[in-house]
Structures are given as structure tokens and as C-alpha cells.
Coordinates of C-alpha atoms and ligand atoms in Angstrom, one line a residue:
M25 CA 0.0 0.0 0.0
A26 CA 1.2 3.5 -0.9
T27 CA 1.6 5.9 1.9
Q28 CA 2.5 9.1 0.2
P29 CA 0.8 11.5 0.0
S30 CA -2.6 11.6 1.7
R31 CA -4.3 8.5 0.7
V32 CA -7.5 8.4 -1.2
H33 CA -9.8 5.4 -1.4
Q34 CA -11.4 4.3 -4.6
D35 CA -14.9 4.7 -3.0
G36 CA -14.6 8.5 -3.0
S37 CA -13.7 11.1 -0.5
K38 CA -13.4 10.4 3.1
C39 CA -16.2 12.7 3.9
R40 CA -18.5 10.9 1.6
R41 CA -17.6 7.6 3.2
L42 CA -18.2 8.8 6.7
R43 CA -21.6 10.1 5.5
A44 CA -22.3 6.7 3.9
L45 CA -21.5 5.0 7.2
L46 CA -23.9 7.2 9.1
A47 CA -26.6 6.6 6.6
S48 CA -26.0 2.9 6.2
P49 CA -28.9 0.7 7.2
R50 CA -26.3 -1.6 9.0
L51 CA -25.0 -1.0 12.4
E52 CA -21.5 0.4 11.8
F53 CA -18.5 0.3 14.0
I54 CA -15.5 2.6 14.3
L55 CA -12.5 2.2 16.4
E56 CA -10.3 4.6 18.3
A57 CA -6.8 5.5 17.1
H58 CA -4.5 8.1 18.4
N59 CA -1.5 8.4 16.1
G60 CA -0.3 7.3 12.6
I61 CA 0.6 3.7 13.5
S62 CA -2.6 2.9 15.4
A63 CA -4.7 4.4 12.7
R64 CA -3.0 2.2 10.2
I65 CA -3.6 -0.8 12.3
V66 CA -7.3 0.0 12.7
E67 CA -7.7 0.2 8.9
E68 CA -5.7 -3.0 8.3
A69 CA -7.9 -4.8 10.8
G70 CA -10.8 -4.0 8.5
F71 CA -12.6 -1.1 10.3
R72 CA -14.4 1.2 8.0
G73 CA -13.8 4.4 10.2
I74 CA -11.6 5.8 12.9
W75 CA -12.5 7.6 16.1
A76 CA -9.8 10.1 16.8
S77 CA -10.6 10.1 20.5
G78 CA -9.8 13.2 22.6
L79 CA -9.0 10.9 25.6
A80 CA -6.6 8.7 23.6
L81 CA -4.9 11.6 21.8
S82 CA -4.3 13.4 25.1
A83 CA -3.2 10.1 26.8
Q84 CA -0.6 9.4 24.0
F85 CA 0.9 12.9 24.7
G86 CA 0.8 12.0 28.4
V87 CA -1.6 14.8 29.3
R88 CA -5.1 14.9 30.7
D89 CA -8.3 15.0 28.7
N90 CA -8.9 18.6 29.8
N91 CA -7.9 20.5 26.6
E92 CA -4.3 20.4 27.9
A93 CA -3.0 19.6 24.4
S94 CA -3.7 22.4 22.1
W95 CA -6.1 21.9 19.2
T96 CA -3.3 22.5 16.7
Q97 CA -1.2 19.8 18.3
L98 CA -4.1 17.5 17.8
V99 CA -4.6 18.6 14.2
D100 CA -0.9 17.9 13.5
M101 CA -1.4 14.3 14.8
L102 CA -4.5 13.9 12.8
E103 CA -2.5 14.8 9.6
F104 CA -0.2 11.8 10.3
M105 CA -3.2 9.6 10.8
S106 CA -5.0 10.8 7.8
D107 CA -1.9 10.5 5.6
V108 CA -1.5 6.8 6.2
T109 CA -5.2 5.7 6.0
T110 CA -7.9 5.7 3.5
I111 CA -10.8 5.2 5.8
P112 CA -12.6 8.2 7.2
I113 CA -11.6 9.7 10.5
L114 CA -14.1 11.3 12.8
L115 CA -12.5 13.7 15.3
D116 CA -13.6 13.9 18.8
G117 CA -13.6 17.7 18.8
D118 CA -14.5 18.3 22.4
T119 CA -16.3 21.6 22.6
G120 CA -14.9 22.8 19.3
Y121 CA -12.0 24.4 21.3
G122 CA -13.8 27.8 21.7
N123 CA -16.8 29.6 20.3
F124 CA -18.4 29.5 16.9
N125 CA -15.4 31.3 15.4
N126 CA -12.9 28.7 16.6
M127 CA -15.3 26.0 15.3
R128 CA -15.2 27.6 11.9
R129 CA -11.4 27.6 11.8
L130 CA -11.3 24.0 13.1
V131 CA -13.6 22.7 10.3
R132 CA -11.4 24.4 7.7
K133 CA -8.2 23.0 9.1
L134 CA -9.7 19.5 9.4
E135 CA -10.9 19.5 5.8
Q136 CA -7.5 20.6 4.7
R137 CA -6.2 17.4 6.2
H138 CA -9.0 15.2 4.8
I139 CA -10.6 14.5 8.2
A140 CA -14.1 13.4 7.4
G141 CA -16.0 14.9 10.3
V142 CA -16.0 16.3 13.8
C143 CA -18.0 15.5 16.9
I144 CA -18.6 18.4 19.4
E145 CA -20.1 18.0 22.8
D146 CA -22.4 20.5 24.5
K147 CA -20.1 21.2 27.4
Q148 CA -17.9 24.2 28.3
F149 CA -14.3 24.9 27.4
P150 CA -12.1 23.6 28.9
K151 CA -13.9 20.3 29.2
T152 CA -13.2 17.2 31.4
N153 CA -13.7 13.6 30.3
S154 CA -17.3 12.7 30.8
F155 CA -16.4 9.7 33.1
I156 CA -14.7 12.1 35.6
D157 CA -17.4 13.8 37.7
G158 CA -19.7 14.0 34.6
E159 CA -22.7 15.2 36.6
R160 CA -20.7 18.3 37.9
Q161 CA -19.9 19.6 34.5
P162 CA -21.9 22.5 33.2
L163 CA -23.6 22.1 29.9
A164 CA -23.4 24.6 27.1
D165 CA -26.2 27.0 26.4
I166 CA -28.4 25.4 23.8
D167 CA -28.5 28.5 21.5
E168 CA -24.8 29.1 21.7
F169 CA -24.1 25.4 20.9
C170 CA -26.6 25.5 17.9
G171 CA -24.7 28.6 16.7
K172 CA -21.5 26.6 16.8
I173 CA -23.0 23.8 14.7
K174 CA -24.4 26.3 12.2
A175 CA -21.0 28.1 12.0
G176 CA -19.3 24.7 11.4
K177 CA -21.7 23.7 8.7
D178 CA -21.5 27.1 7.0
S179 CA -17.8 27.0 6.7
Q180 CA -17.3 23.4 5.4
Q181 CA -16.2 23.2 1.8
D182 CA -17.1 19.5 1.1
D183 CA -20.9 19.0 1.4
D184 CA -20.3 15.6 2.9
F185 CA -18.1 16.7 5.8
C186 CA -20.0 15.6 8.9
I187 CA -20.7 17.4 12.2
I188 CA -22.0 15.2 14.9
A189 CA -23.6 16.8 18.0
R190 CA -22.9 15.1 21.2
V191 CA -25.5 15.3 23.9
E192 CA -24.2 15.2 27.5
A193 CA -27.6 15.7 29.2
L194 CA -27.7 12.1 30.4
I195 CA -24.1 12.2 31.7
A196 CA -24.8 15.5 33.6
G197 CA -27.9 14.0 35.1
W198 CA -30.5 16.2 33.3
G199 CA -32.6 13.3 32.1
L200 CA -34.2 12.1 28.9
T201 CA -36.4 15.0 28.2
E202 CA -33.6 17.4 28.3
A203 CA -31.5 15.1 26.2
L204 CA -34.2 14.9 23.5
R205 CA -34.8 18.7 23.6
R206 CA -31.1 19.3 23.0
A207 CA -30.8 16.6 20.3
E208 CA -33.7 18.1 18.4
A209 CA -32.4 21.6 18.6
Y210 CA -29.0 20.4 17.3
R211 CA -30.6 18.5 14.5
L212 CA -32.4 21.6 13.4
A213 CA -29.2 23.6 13.6
G214 CA -27.8 21.2 10.9
A215 CA -26.1 18.4 12.9
D216 CA -25.6 15.3 10.7
G217 CA -26.0 12.9 13.6
I218 CA -26.5 12.8 17.3
L219 CA -24.1 11.1 19.7
I220 CA -25.9 10.3 22.9
H221 CA -23.6 9.5 25.7
S222 CA -24.2 7.5 28.9
K223 CA -22.0 6.4 31.8
L224 CA -24.3 3.7 33.0
S225 CA -23.1 0.1 32.8
R226 CA -26.4 -0.9 31.2
P227 CA -27.8 0.6 28.0
D228 CA -31.2 1.5 29.3
E229 CA -31.2 5.3 29.0
I230 CA -29.6 5.0 25.5
L231 CA -32.3 2.6 24.4
E232 CA -35.0 4.9 25.8
F233 CA -33.5 7.8 24.0
A234 CA -33.4 5.9 20.7
E235 CA -37.0 4.8 21.0
E236 CA -38.2 8.4 21.6
W237 CA -35.9 9.8 19.0
A238 CA -37.3 7.5 16.4
G239 CA -34.7 7.8 13.7
R240 CA -34.9 11.6 13.2
A241 CA -31.1 11.6 12.5
P242 CA -28.5 8.9 12.8
V243 CA -27.7 8.0 16.4
V244 CA -24.1 7.3 17.5
I245 CA -23.2 5.7 20.8
V246 CA -20.1 5.1 22.8
P247 CA -20.6 1.9 24.9
T248 CA -17.4 2.2 27.0
K249 CA -19.4 1.5 30.2
Y250 CA -22.2 -0.7 28.9
Y251 CA -19.8 -2.7 26.8
S252 CA -21.2 -6.1 27.8
T253 CA -24.5 -5.3 25.9
P254 CA -24.7 -7.6 22.9
V255 CA -24.5 -5.4 19.8
D256 CA -27.7 -6.9 18.4
V257 CA -29.5 -4.8 21.1
F258 CA -28.2 -1.7 19.4
R259 CA -29.1 -3.0 16.0
K260 CA -32.7 -3.6 17.1
A261 CA -32.8 -0.1 18.6
G262 CA -31.9 1.4 15.3
I263 CA -28.6 2.8 16.4
S264 CA -26.5 3.9 13.4
M265 CA -22.9 3.7 14.7
V266 CA -21.0 2.3 17.6
I267 CA -17.7 3.9 18.7
W268 CA -15.2 1.7 20.4
A269 CA -13.7 4.8 21.9
N270 CA -10.4 4.0 23.7
H271 CA -9.4 0.4 23.2
M272 CA -6.2 0.9 21.1
I273 CA -4.7 3.2 23.7
R274 CA -5.7 0.9 26.5
A275 CA -4.3 -2.1 24.6
S276 CA -1.0 -0.3 24.1
I277 CA -0.7 0.8 27.8
A278 CA -1.2 -2.8 28.9
A279 CA 1.4 -4.0 26.4
F280 CA 3.9 -1.2 27.4
E281 CA 3.5 -2.0 31.0
R282 CA 4.0 -5.7 30.7
V283 CA 7.0 -5.4 28.3
S284 CA 8.8 -2.6 30.2
R285 CA 8.4 -4.5 33.6
R286 CA 9.7 -7.7 32.1
I287 CA 12.7 -6.1 30.5
L288 CA 13.7 -4.4 33.8
E289 CA 13.3 -7.6 35.7
D290 CA 15.1 -9.8 33.2
Q291 CA 17.8 -7.3 32.3
S292 CA 17.3 -8.8 28.9
V293 CA 14.9 -8.7 26.0
S294 CA 15.1 -12.4 25.2
G295 CA 12.1 -13.2 27.3
I296 CA 9.8 -10.8 25.3
E297 CA 11.3 -11.0 21.9
D298 CA 8.8 -13.5 20.7
Q299 CA 5.8 -11.6 22.2
I300 CA 6.3 -8.3 20.5
A301 CA 5.9 -7.3 16.9
P302 CA 9.0 -8.2 14.8
I303 CA 10.9 -5.2 13.6
E304 CA 9.8 -6.1 10.0
R305 CA 6.2 -5.5 11.1
V306 CA 7.2 -2.0 12.0
F307 CA 8.7 -1.5 8.6
T308 CA 5.6 -2.8 6.9
L309 CA 3.3 -0.4 9.0
Q310 CA 5.6 2.4 8.0
G311 CA 5.2 1.6 4.3
A312 CA 8.8 0.7 3.8
D313 CA 7.9 -1.3 0.6
E314 CA 6.4 1.7 -1.0
L315 CA 9.6 3.6 -0.5
S316 CA 11.7 0.8 -2.0
R317 CA 9.4 0.9 -5.1
A318 CA 9.7 4.7 -5.3
Q319 CA 13.5 4.4 -5.0
A320 CA 13.6 2.1 -7.9
R321 CA 11.4 4.4 -9.9
Y322 CA 12.9 7.8 -9.0
L323 CA 16.5 7.0 -8.1
G324 CA 17.2 5.1 -11.3
N325 CA 19.7 2.4 -10.6
H326 CA 21.6 4.1 -7.8
G327 CA 19.4 2.5 -5.2
K328 CA 20.2 -1.0 -6.6
T329 CA 23.9 -0.3 -7.0
H330 CA 26.4 -1.7 -4.5
A331 CA 30.0 -0.8 -4.0
I332 CA 33.1 -3.1 -3.6
V333 CA 35.9 -1.2 -2.0
L334 CA 39.4 -2.6 -2.1
A335 CA 41.0 -1.9 1.2
A336 CA 43.3 -4.8 2.1
S337 CA 46.7 -3.1 1.7
R338 CA 48.7 -1.4 4.4
G339 CA 50.0 1.5 2.4
N340 CA 53.7 0.9 3.0
A341 CA 54.8 4.3 1.9
L342 CA 53.0 5.8 4.9
H343 CA 55.4 4.0 7.3
E344 CA 54.5 4.1 11.0
L345 CA 51.2 5.8 10.2
T346 CA 49.8 2.5 9.1
E347 CA 51.5 0.4 11.8
T348 CA 48.3 -0.2 13.7
R349 CA 45.7 0.4 11.0
P350 CA 45.3 0.1 7.2
K351 CA 45.5 3.0 5.0
V352 CA 41.7 3.4 4.7
M353 CA 41.5 4.1 8.4
L354 CA 43.8 7.1 8.2
K355 CA 42.1 10.2 9.4
I356 CA 41.8 12.9 6.9
G357 CA 40.3 16.1 8.3
G358 CA 39.4 14.2 11.5
R359 CA 37.6 11.3 9.8
P360 CA 38.9 8.0 8.4
L361 CA 39.0 7.7 4.6
L362 CA 36.6 4.8 4.6
D363 CA 34.1 6.6 6.7
R364 CA 34.1 9.4 4.2
L365 CA 33.8 7.0 1.3
A366 CA 30.9 5.2 3.0
E367 CA 29.1 8.5 3.6
E368 CA 29.5 9.5 -0.1
F369 CA 28.0 6.2 -1.1
R370 CA 25.0 6.6 1.2
R371 CA 24.5 10.1 -0.1
Q372 CA 24.3 8.6 -3.6
S373 CA 21.8 6.0 -2.3
V374 CA 24.4 3.1 -2.7
G375 CA 23.3 1.3 0.5
R376 CA 25.4 -1.8 0.3
I377 CA 29.1 -1.4 0.7
I378 CA 31.4 -4.4 0.6
V379 CA 34.9 -3.8 1.8
V380 CA 37.7 -6.3 1.1
V381 CA 39.9 -6.0 4.2
G382 CA 43.3 -7.6 4.9
Y383 CA 46.0 -5.8 6.7
R384 CA 44.8 -4.9 10.3
A385 CA 41.3 -5.9 9.4
E386 CA 40.3 -5.6 13.0
A387 CA 41.0 -1.8 13.0
I388 CA 38.2 -1.3 10.4
N389 CA 35.2 -0.2 12.3
T390 CA 33.3 1.9 9.8
S391 CA 29.6 1.3 10.4
G392 CA 27.2 -0.1 7.8
I393 CA 29.7 -2.0 5.7
E394 CA 30.1 -5.7 4.9
K395 CA 33.5 -7.1 5.1
R396 CA 35.2 -9.8 3.0
V397 CA 38.7 -10.8 4.1
N398 CA 41.7 -11.3 1.9
E399 CA 43.8 -13.6 4.3
S400 CA 46.8 -13.5 1.9
F401 CA 46.8 -9.8 1.5
A402 CA 50.6 -9.7 2.1
T403 CA 51.4 -11.8 -0.9
T404 CA 48.6 -11.1 -3.3
G405 CA 47.4 -8.1 -5.3
E406 CA 44.2 -6.3 -6.1
L407 CA 42.6 -8.9 -8.3
A408 CA 43.1 -11.5 -5.6
S409 CA 41.3 -9.1 -3.2
L410 CA 38.5 -8.6 -5.7
A411 CA 38.1 -12.3 -6.0
C412 CA 37.4 -12.4 -2.3
A413 CA 34.2 -10.4 -3.0
E414 CA 33.3 -12.8 -5.8
D415 CA 29.8 -13.4 -4.2
A416 CA 29.1 -9.7 -4.7
L417 CA 30.2 -9.5 -8.4
D418 CA 26.7 -9.4 -9.6
G419 CA 24.2 -6.8 -10.7
D420 CA 24.9 -3.0 -10.7
M421 CA 28.1 -2.2 -8.9
V422 CA 31.0 0.1 -8.6
I423 CA 34.5 -1.2 -7.8
L424 CA 37.0 1.2 -6.4
Y425 CA 40.2 1.7 -4.3
G426 CA 39.5 2.6 -0.7
D427 CA 42.1 5.4 -0.6
L428 CA 40.2 7.7 -2.8
L429 CA 38.9 11.2 -2.0
F430 CA 36.7 12.8 -4.6
R431 CA 34.0 15.4 -5.1
G432 CA 30.6 13.9 -4.9
Y433 CA 29.6 14.6 -8.5
I434 CA 32.3 12.2 -9.7
L435 CA 30.6 9.2 -8.2
R436 CA 27.2 10.6 -9.1
D437 CA 28.1 11.0 -12.7
L438 CA 29.7 7.5 -12.9
L439 CA 26.6 6.0 -11.4
D440 CA 24.5 7.7 -14.1
S441 CA 26.5 6.0 -16.8
E442 CA 24.4 3.6 -18.8
A443 CA 27.2 1.6 -20.3
E444 CA 28.0 -2.0 -19.2
L445 CA 31.5 -1.0 -18.1
T446 CA 32.7 2.5 -17.4
V447 CA 35.9 3.9 -16.0
T448 CA 36.5 7.4 -14.7
V449 CA 39.5 9.0 -16.3
D450 CA 41.1 12.3 -15.2
S451 CA 42.2 14.2 -18.3
A452 CA 44.3 16.6 -16.1
L453 CA 47.1 14.1 -16.2
Q454 CA 48.4 15.4 -12.8
G455 CA 46.9 12.7 -10.7
S456 CA 48.7 11.8 -7.6
R457 CA 49.1 8.1 -7.9
K458 CA 52.5 6.9 -6.9
S459 CA 54.8 7.0 -9.8
G460 CA 55.1 3.9 -11.8
A461 CA 51.5 3.0 -11.1
P462 CA 49.8 1.4 -14.1
D463 CA 47.0 4.0 -14.3
F464 CA 47.6 6.0 -17.5
A465 CA 44.6 5.7 -19.7
Y466 CA 44.8 5.4 -23.4
C467 CA 41.5 6.2 -25.0
T468 CA 39.8 6.4 -28.4
R469 CA 39.7 10.3 -28.1
P470 CA 41.1 12.8 -25.7
D471 CA 38.9 14.8 -23.4
E472 CA 37.5 17.6 -25.5
R473 CA 34.7 19.7 -24.1
S474 CA 33.1 19.6 -27.5
L475 CA 32.9 15.8 -27.2
F476 CA 30.5 16.2 -24.3
R477 CA 28.2 13.1 -24.3
E478 CA 30.0 11.5 -27.2
T479 CA 31.2 8.0 -26.4
V480 CA 34.8 7.5 -25.8
R481 CA 36.2 4.0 -25.3
L482 CA 39.2 2.8 -23.2
L483 CA 42.0 1.2 -25.1
H484 CA 44.4 0.3 -22.4
I485 CA 45.6 1.2 -19.0
A486 CA 49.4 1.1 -18.3
E487 CA 52.4 2.8 -16.8
L488 CA 53.7 5.8 -18.8
G489 CA 55.6 4.7 -21.8
A490 CA 55.0 1.0 -21.2
T491 CA 53.0 0.7 -24.4
P492 CA 55.1 2.1 -27.3
K493 CA 52.3 1.4 -29.8
L494 CA 50.0 3.8 -28.1
Q495 CA 51.1 7.4 -28.5
S496 CA 50.1 9.4 -25.5
P497 CA 47.7 8.8 -22.7
S498 CA 44.4 10.8 -22.5
G499 CA 44.4 10.9 -18.7
R500 CA 44.7 8.8 -15.6
W501 CA 42.3 6.2 -14.4
I502 CA 41.3 7.3 -10.9
G503 CA 40.6 3.9 -9.6
M504 CA 36.8 3.6 -10.1
L505 CA 35.1 1.0 -12.4
R506 CA 31.3 0.9 -12.9
A507 CA 29.6 -2.2 -14.1
R508 CA 25.9 -2.7 -14.9
G509 CA 23.8 -5.0 -16.9
E510 CA 26.1 -7.6 -18.5
G511 CA 29.1 -5.9 -17.1
A512 CA 29.2 -7.9 -13.9
R513 CA 29.1 -11.2 -15.8
W514 CA 32.0 -10.1 -18.0
I515 CA 34.0 -9.2 -14.9
R516 CA 33.3 -12.7 -13.4
D517 CA 34.2 -14.5 -16.6
A518 CA 37.4 -12.4 -16.9
L519 CA 38.3 -13.2 -13.3
A520 CA 37.8 -16.8 -13.9
A521 CA 40.0 -16.7 -17.0
L522 CA 42.8 -14.7 -15.2
R523 CA 42.7 -17.1 -12.3
Q524 CA 44.2 -19.7 -14.5
R525 CA 47.4 -17.6 -15.0
N526 CA 50.5 -18.4 -12.8
D527 CA 50.8 -14.7 -12.0
F528 CA 47.2 -14.3 -10.8
A529 CA 48.4 -13.3 -7.3
R530 CA 50.2 -10.3 -8.7
L531 CA 47.5 -9.0 -11.0
T532 CA 45.9 -5.7 -10.6
I533 CA 42.5 -4.1 -11.5
P534 CA 44.0 -2.5 -14.6
D535 CA 45.1 -6.0 -15.7
L536 CA 41.5 -7.0 -15.4
I537 CA 40.3 -4.0 -17.3
N538 CA 42.8 -4.5 -20.0
F539 CA 41.8 -8.2 -20.3
L540 CA 38.1 -7.1 -20.7
V541 CA 39.1 -4.6 -23.5
D542 CA 41.4 -7.1 -25.2
S543 CA 38.5 -9.6 -25.2
G544 CA 36.4 -7.2 -27.0
K545 CA 34.3 -5.8 -24.3
P546 CA 33.5 -2.1 -24.6
V547 CA 34.7 0.0 -21.7
Q548 CA 33.4 3.5 -21.7
V549 CA 35.4 6.4 -20.5
H550 CA 33.9 9.0 -18.2
Y551 CA 36.2 12.1 -18.2
I552 CA 36.7 14.3 -15.3
H553 CA 39.2 17.1 -14.8
G554 CA 40.7 17.0 -11.3
H555 CA 38.7 17.1 -8.1
W556 CA 40.0 13.8 -6.7
L557 CA 43.1 12.4 -5.1
D558 CA 44.3 9.2 -3.5
V559 CA 46.4 8.8 -0.5
N560 CA 49.7 7.0 -1.0
S561 CA 52.4 9.1 0.6
L562 CA 52.9 11.5 3.5
D563 CA 52.6 14.4 1.1
D564 CA 49.2 13.1 -0.1
I565 CA 48.0 13.3 3.5
D566 CA 48.8 17.0 3.6
R567 CA 47.0 17.4 0.2
A568 CA 44.1 15.4 1.4
G569 CA 43.7 17.6 4.4
D570 CA 43.4 20.6 2.2
F571 CA 41.1 18.8 -0.2
T572 CA 38.6 17.9 2.5
H573 CA 38.8 21.3 4.2
G574 CA 35.3 22.8 4.1
Q575 CA 33.7 19.5 3.0
Ligands
SPV618 C1 -13.2 10.2 23.9 O1 -12.9 9.1 23.4 O2 -12.4 11.0 24.2 C2 -14.6 10.5 24.3 C3 -15.5 9.4 24.6 O3 -14.9 11.6 24.3 S1 -15.6 9.2 26.3 O4 -14.2 9.1 26.7 O5 -16.4 8.1 26.5 O6 -16.2 10.5 26.7
MG619 MG1 -13.4 13.0 24.3

């Protein structure tokens, strides 16, 4: 089920659906909810409407049902409830939170949030819950209350928005005649239904009311105290709607108490783990599936791409700096290189990060990464490390060295590439890779701004001058390789072929890339101009500090 934005049911507006419930010839039931998750659960259970109870909303805030929470705080919560549900919500609007003018504003604000109706009670602001000294609470002046109903009806935009008038005469001890007199006045003022409330444990006075009322307008009841009455009794009496008014908040209180006590006593959560909702259920109620689908749709392939980071080497040229930790854990600008890299991936929605570790693997504590270990890091090269992550050589991915620092757009643009295989090449040619590194990229065309968006292919990666047949390099490969579609399979096949060679342990990622090119696989070049560096020497660390300054 989608959760964004406010959900609309195929049976029309929420107001129309509440009106239909009130008019239905069946006895209808709505259940209390007090926040987004409880509202969602009420809908999932199969209820056709929600009672946004003043008591429960106050309770979930931890305050009393005496208008201690402001009406805007309630409306904010209602917005969450409405956003995650398609069934109509009837707000328990207490006294309307003021006079006719406040009522007008309330109705407008509720409609804006797709709340289907409001029930107001004929008491005075600030009210107290009817079950606390109900008989001592003064009732509203009938005319003033009728004016409030009229003001509400006049300000609603949707004809089907419902205003229910709640009669408190029985609660306050004024008797049936007064209850009927008020109900009739409220009906004539425009109320769409009458909620007749009682605090007795038997339904007698409600049934008497219903009989005398004789269906002049839909009757709504709240059998909190006379709950043991079979609902058939209400059906026969012609009641329109039953509100189960506080059972979700009471259920949660009971669960909270039981679980918190048990955890305290056990000093463990093992005893209750099987008795509480699994974490996946929380995700489901939050609509996590919908977000995954949206990510696939709106983020393109970034959301599905994973990263394989090669981080097994010590970085010998850094001497004692890497005595107790691998190069990727060196702090640049106060944060380890690998932490920076992981953050950049997350920013680009690359959620899965596989890091091949080796030297001082235990010192790598970057959160949210998966590790693969190259046990023979001391005697093997990059390709052997990549082979340690063979299980992840699948789908869309980016393979890169762990000692890289780069501006965010470099990764973003590489992820946007649609080619099966893409390498990022810096045409500035002043890259900082240690001299002799086989990273000079020979390409079908040099980087010319006029070539923007034209396809350039990689021909070879090598040390400078190592390939006499190729004239001059077009740039330096920065250590990033992107694969998508068939690309991952090509890499797996290439790895399998190269494994047969005696010198496999010494092979590098450029060897792999060259193998791919030589076997006819197109490797696209994505040119950049600077804005990256890698950390190989003590000088690089200084440069890296400058590079990250202000990031
Ligand atoms: C509520 O749910 O807040 C109500 C119903 O107003 S009752 O608590 O029964 O008054
Ligand atoms: Mg209430």
C-alpha cells in the first residue's frame, strides 16, 4: 500500500464515506486510534472508520483529557493519521475548542487534512472527560451550541463533511427530556448525527432515547461503560454507529507496562522478543515497501547499485602511520578515509558497501559495511582481493580503491552511466598516484569539451611509456570502475580466465580492465578534470587535508 501523499480510497472522498457509514442501514463500528501507526492498524484490521478520541490523543501525549494539548497539536497528529489511511476519521472535537469562530477555523483545518467529520459536545471549554465527575460539569447554552453547529456547517467546503452533535444531558444528570430537547435543537441547527452518551453500565437510557428519537437523525453511541451489551440490542434499537472509543490506547498501555516491567526484571529482552511485533512489522506499517518501489522508480539504478571497496593493503609508503591500521582508516580532516567514502555512497543511495579487508582488518570499524577478508593480502594483489568479494560480483556495482577522495559529483556521474562498463579518467594528467602506477589511460579520443556526451572508449591502462604502440595517454584512471547489466558477468568471466594464470596473485584491477578490453568488451570512458586524489604518501595526506577542508 502506498503511503504518500494523503491516501484516497477508490470509494470517493473520506467525507462521503463517513456520511455513507452514518446513513448505512447496517450498524457500523468505528475504532479509536491516536497516532499514525494505530490508525494504520485500525484500517488494516478491517474497520471502516476511525474515532480520533480526545481521551486517547491526550493520553498518548501524556496529558489529561482537559484540553491540555492544544487543538493545533491534535490537528498535527490527525494529519499523520490521515496521511497513512484511506478510511474516514471522525475527530472527537471536544467543545470545538472555543466559540463559533474557533469552530469555523477548526472545520477548515480539518478539511484541509482530509478529516471526514468532527463531533462536538455540549459542554464548556475547557472540558473534562465525561467519566470524571460527569454530573458536575456545566452544559453549554443550547443556543450558543446551535450557533457553533451552524458556523461549522456554513464553513465546510465539502458537502459531505459531517458534524455530529454530542448530547451530554444524560451524563450530567439532566434526564431524557432534556437530552431529547437538545438533540432536536442540534438536528435543526444542521447536525448530521447525534451522539448520545451515557456512563451507566447498562444501555437502558440510551435505548429509551433511541426509541423516543425514532430515527430523526443517525444516532451514534459510545458503549465504553455498557460494553457487555450484545450489539444486536443496538441493532434492534436502530442505532447507526458504535464507537469503540479507547481500546487501542488501553491495549498499548497494557502492552507497554507488561514489556517494560519484564525487560527491567530480566535485564534482557530475550524473554519478550517472541511476544512483541517483529521489527519487519514496524517497517511494513511504515510503508517501507512503497519507499523501495519509489526508490527504484525515481533514483534510477543508484538504489540498486552496490560498492566493492578494495582496502586490504597497508600503504607501505605511509610508514608508521599505518602500523596499527590500514591506509583506509587514516584520518583525513578528522575522519577515516573509509568513513568518508561510505558517507559518499550513502549520499548517492548506494546502500550496500562491501569492503575487502586484509591488513589490520580488526581496525576497520566503519559502520554499515560488509567485510570480505583477503587472508593472503601480504602476498597477493588487487585482483586476488576482488576475488574475495566474488559473491558480490553481480548486478549493478562500482569497484574502487579505498584510498580515494573525490568530489561527490564524480561518483554521481559515474553511477549515471548507462554503459555496461565505465571507468573514470582524469584528463588533467596530474593525478597523484604513486609514480610507476599502471594508471595511464589510453582512450579512443582525448577529453575535449566539444565531445560532451560523445562515447569515448578505453584502449588500455598502463604505466607511462609501457605501451610504445599507443602514442600518448588521455588521462589517468582514478581507480573507479562501474559495471551494470552484462558488465558484472563479463567481470566474473574475466576473473575466472585470469585465475588460470600463474601470475594471478600479482594481477591488478588494470590487468582485469585490459583483459576485458582485449577480449572485445566495450569499456566506456567518463572524463573528469581533477577534483580527486588518492592517499599514497605522507605528502598526499597533507594534500588530502586541504582537499577535505570545508567538506
Ligand atoms: C473520547 O474518546 O475522548 C470520548 C469518549 O470523548 S468518552 O471518553 O467516552 O467520553
Ligand atoms: Mg473525548
